[in-house]
Amino acid sequence: MQILITDIVDAAIIIGFIALFVLSDIFLRNRLKLSISGIGADLAIGAFVIQMAVLANLLTGENIADVAVIQINMAISLVFAGVWVLCVWLPTKNTAVMTAISYIVGTAALAASTWNLLGTHQANTVPIITVSALGIGGIGFLVADSLYKEHTSQRFEHITSDTTAYDLTEACRKSAAGVYSIDPVQPAVDIIRGAVRDHDHTTARIGIRSISGFGLKVITGSKGTVTIAKHLNSHLYQVGVLAMLEKESVVLGEVIDAIGNIGYASSTSGSETAAVECLITIDSIFEALKKHAHDEKAQQKLAVVSGRIAFVSSGAKQIDSVEKAVVILKNIGFEAAANYHDAALLEVKGALMEIAKLSSENELYASTKQAVIALRDIGLKSSQQQREGEKPKALWEVISGMRELGQSLGSSGIEDVIGALRDIGIAVVRIHSVTEVSRVVAAIEHQGEYASENGLDEGASGAVAAILEICETSIKEQLKVAVTSSAAALSRLSRVEALSVSVNDAVFELGKYKGTDSEGEMYSFFEDAYKRMSTGRK
């Protein structure tokens, strides 16, 4: 029983010492405003110092230890030196996980060196000490991280808490007039820029969010809203470019979100001009992104915030900001299609479709058409940049989006959707992309059936005319698969009573290609396919 009690006492001493060391280091670094990422290294160097004390005692004590024992402890010293190097390196990866691991590794090293110092070497204490050390390391990281975030938040809060919209607009006005003035948010921006250069994600993110929060607080739709939005966006843009240069994608994402929040608040408060200013900044970041880094996640975020501003602007019937957002989304779509960034492209497609729907609901028909045309242009661009042997996912996404969009828009936009699909169809015929032609023709056929069922006569006849144009182009391009797809679609549409006359007229129109030349042969191929499918034979 005495041995068990001794083991427990030894374990308690080691655990208590480790806990005291960790907490003291955390509060000391917090007090001195030092980075918490170095605590793991502090623990490791503590372990190394203790081990050196053990080694010194072995070499200078009254009873000099065996050579083998000294060699073992020298090897242990080298191990702790390596652990210290590891704990210095881990936080440089700039992730919370790596920093937490450095805490745990450092704590384990300190526990091992203290255990060796006491000289008990009882195996009974190893599991208790190991588990406790790992727990103390993990809890220590959480405590340090929480304290650091709280301290950093208070630091930025102190800078922005007393600043009003009037203070900021006055500073901007004086600066524009060439009069010396103090920018109220400049100290916060300087801290953020320093954090980005030091790869301190926590400080940078908290700082950017504080500027965003300050913007939301002072943007009220008053006369100074445009000035405030423009000024804050200028600072955020500079931070964003710095984040690109430093390859800090996390910080760049925070910048994009902050600009989006300011734009959303501007539009909500009724300041369309301020919302447009935010979209201009988003566009500038996108252009800078193309030069410095092809970051798919950043492109995706740009699409998200542009769409978010456009959605609320559409509801408020703010045409300029909606149109600007559509232009940005189209450009992002071009870049995503060119670089095969599927996630960004999906976000662009979803945003443009939602803009088209909301604009239609709010009777902004010009914006609806612009969104449809933007989708079409992305489809055309992706068809031109299709790599040989690769699936044109971008084009497929556009076609599927158009198929769904036609039904959603109804009479206010189905003709625009059919026209866009026709243009895409003709383009893919000219590059002999047979699979995509079939998809486009099927989508147009679907629009025609929907239009006919819902009494949208112009849309229904427009679908027949679109398939006719694609078929004519296919005949000229000598593309049999596309001709077959067109013949099949027209054959099925001819069975719809309201469309039978239009289809017959279309087939009659194709009769001009009769003859003995190559186009005549293609017409004969069409005629045979149409008749065969009309009678149900394959």
XYZ file of C-alpha atoms in Angstrom, residues 20-257:
238
model
C 1.204 25.244 -12.912
C 3.800 25.640 -15.673
C 1.169 25.680 -18.432
C -1.180 28.133 -16.696
C 1.684 30.439 -15.679
C 3.005 30.524 -19.244
C -0.470 31.191 -20.658
C -1.222 34.105 -18.335
C 2.290 35.537 -18.655
C 2.138 35.531 -22.459
C -1.375 36.976 -22.363
C -0.209 39.726 -20.013
C 2.810 40.557 -22.179
C 0.661 40.405 -25.370
C 2.824 37.657 -26.846
C 1.612 35.029 -29.297
C 0.128 31.917 -27.698
C 1.586 29.744 -30.458
C 4.925 29.645 -28.613
C 3.618 27.950 -25.464
C 4.286 24.465 -26.815
C 7.906 25.448 -27.469
C 8.145 26.910 -23.940
C 7.021 23.584 -22.497
C 9.529 21.700 -24.640
C 12.411 23.971 -23.668
C 11.372 23.528 -20.033
C 11.617 19.773 -20.520
C 15.062 20.187 -22.085
C 16.316 22.381 -19.199
C 15.074 19.880 -16.611
C 16.768 17.046 -18.478
C 20.015 19.032 -18.599
C 19.740 19.462 -14.825
C 19.362 15.693 -14.471
C 22.414 15.158 -16.680
C 24.454 17.726 -14.739
C 23.568 15.994 -11.484
C 24.695 12.660 -12.907
C 28.043 14.128 -13.976
C 28.824 16.237 -10.894
C 27.089 14.357 -8.081
C 28.868 12.668 -5.220
C 28.180 9.293 -6.771
C 28.987 9.446 -10.456
C 26.567 7.328 -12.445
C 27.445 4.527 -14.809
C 28.537 5.453 -18.289
C 25.509 3.665 -19.740
C 23.111 5.746 -17.615
C 24.867 8.952 -18.656
C 24.692 7.969 -22.319
C 20.981 7.206 -22.026
C 20.301 10.608 -20.448
C 22.388 12.366 -23.075
C 20.271 10.665 -25.735
C 17.124 11.766 -23.886
C 18.470 15.346 -23.893
C 18.883 15.194 -27.660
C 15.331 13.864 -27.980
C 13.969 16.799 -25.962
C 15.980 19.190 -28.124
C 14.309 17.627 -31.169
C 10.909 17.965 -29.481
C 11.606 21.659 -28.948
C 12.415 22.090 -32.651
C 9.191 20.256 -33.504
C 7.146 22.488 -31.184
C 8.677 25.571 -32.779
C 7.894 24.273 -36.275
C 4.318 23.040 -35.762
C 2.718 26.490 -35.166
C 4.314 27.787 -38.371
C 1.750 25.698 -40.287
C -0.754 28.368 -39.193
C -3.540 26.024 -38.170
C -5.211 25.621 -34.793
C -4.739 21.848 -34.977
C -0.970 22.115 -35.404
C -0.717 24.631 -32.561
C -2.778 22.352 -30.309
C -0.502 19.426 -31.189
C 2.527 21.522 -30.203
C 0.911 22.120 -26.785
C 0.247 18.404 -26.279
C 3.721 17.335 -27.438
C 5.366 19.980 -25.249
C 3.290 18.954 -22.231
C 4.146 15.288 -22.748
C 7.853 16.151 -22.970
C 7.683 18.215 -19.766
C 5.911 15.357 -17.983
C 8.557 12.868 -19.123
C 11.456 15.067 -18.018
C 9.857 15.748 -14.616
C 9.214 12.026 -14.154
C 12.880 11.375 -14.931
C 13.966 14.140 -12.546
C 12.101 12.603 -9.614
C 13.847 9.326 -10.382
C 10.968 7.103 -9.321
C 10.833 5.250 -12.638
C 7.690 3.418 -11.530
C 5.706 2.032 -14.450
C 2.511 2.362 -12.388
C 2.567 6.141 -12.786
C 3.101 6.221 -16.550
C -0.550 5.808 -17.670
C -1.820 8.368 -15.149
C 0.846 10.924 -16.040
C 0.458 10.378 -19.800
C -3.319 10.805 -19.814
C -3.127 13.802 -17.492
C -0.397 15.450 -19.568
C -2.403 15.065 -22.768
C -5.488 16.454 -21.047
C -3.590 19.413 -19.595
C -2.073 20.166 -23.014
C -5.460 20.131 -24.740
C -7.217 22.140 -22.029
C -4.304 24.556 -21.913
C -4.643 25.224 -25.631
C -8.387 25.880 -25.317
C -7.841 28.265 -22.386
C -5.010 30.094 -24.146
C -6.955 30.351 -27.398
C -10.035 31.701 -25.605
C -8.031 34.292 -23.668
C -6.153 35.382 -26.774
C -9.341 35.789 -28.804
C -10.992 37.740 -25.988
C -7.983 40.005 -25.634
C -7.785 40.568 -29.399
C -11.513 41.328 -29.654
C -11.241 43.891 -26.856
C -8.269 45.441 -28.598
C -10.248 46.051 -31.804
C -13.378 46.995 -29.870
C -11.395 49.717 -28.118
C -10.418 51.179 -31.504
C -13.879 51.192 -33.106
C -16.275 51.500 -30.148
C -16.172 55.287 -29.868
C -16.080 55.971 -33.619
C -19.301 57.252 -35.191
C -20.466 57.590 -38.772
C -19.910 61.336 -38.487
C -16.267 60.849 -37.389
C -15.550 58.631 -40.366
C -17.291 60.803 -42.972
C -15.548 63.907 -41.632
C -12.167 62.195 -41.837
C -12.911 61.144 -45.428
C -14.100 64.639 -46.356
C -10.973 66.297 -44.946
C -8.720 63.755 -46.609
C -10.418 64.363 -49.974
C -9.959 68.119 -49.502
C -6.249 67.700 -48.774
C -6.604 68.585 -45.100
C -4.748 66.483 -42.530
C -7.051 64.119 -40.667
C -6.791 60.960 -38.592
C -8.490 57.908 -40.040
C -10.410 56.320 -37.122
C -10.082 52.774 -38.491
C -6.451 52.997 -39.641
C -5.024 51.584 -36.366
C -7.234 48.501 -36.748
C -6.163 48.091 -40.373
C -2.482 48.378 -39.415
C -2.898 45.606 -36.832
C -4.643 43.405 -39.398
C -1.954 43.960 -42.021
C 0.733 43.093 -39.479
C -1.167 39.942 -38.521
C -1.432 38.887 -42.180
C 2.316 39.315 -42.643
C 2.938 37.312 -39.455
C 0.450 34.658 -40.615
C -1.609 35.230 -37.466
C -5.015 34.032 -38.660
C -6.787 34.655 -35.373
C -5.920 38.338 -35.105
C -6.538 38.982 -38.797
C -9.948 37.304 -38.777
C -11.109 39.034 -35.601
C -9.896 42.384 -36.945
C -11.642 42.000 -40.292
C -14.859 40.978 -38.559
C -14.607 44.000 -36.274
C -14.375 46.307 -39.307
C -17.325 44.517 -40.872
C -19.299 44.850 -37.623
C -18.395 48.527 -37.393
C -19.602 49.009 -40.963
C -22.926 47.330 -40.223
C -23.334 49.594 -37.196
C -22.735 52.904 -38.995
C -24.361 52.124 -42.365
C -27.915 53.372 -41.995
C -28.778 54.572 -45.490
C -28.009 58.174 -44.569
C -26.116 60.604 -46.763
C -22.723 59.378 -45.569
C -23.379 55.697 -46.273
C -21.698 55.774 -49.686
C -18.605 57.479 -48.269
C -18.371 55.001 -45.400
C -18.819 51.955 -47.645
C -16.254 53.222 -50.132
C -13.721 53.995 -47.391
C -14.060 50.662 -45.589
C -13.958 48.773 -48.883
C -10.723 50.541 -49.791
C -9.085 49.261 -46.606
C -10.512 45.764 -47.047
C -9.327 45.604 -50.659
C -5.761 46.398 -49.604
C -5.896 43.706 -46.926
C -7.313 41.271 -49.496
C -4.488 41.880 -51.966
C -1.941 41.478 -49.172
C -3.598 38.185 -48.221
C -3.236 37.002 -51.838
C 0.450 37.906 -51.890
C 0.992 36.149 -48.557
C -1.052 33.152 -49.781
C -3.471 33.515 -46.870
C -6.677 32.096 -48.345
C -8.460 32.052 -44.965
C -7.912 35.776 -44.476
C -8.923 36.486 -48.080
C -12.184 34.650 -47.468
C -12.854 36.840 -44.413
C -12.202 39.978 -46.474
C -14.672 38.868 -49.149
C -17.312 38.076 -46.519
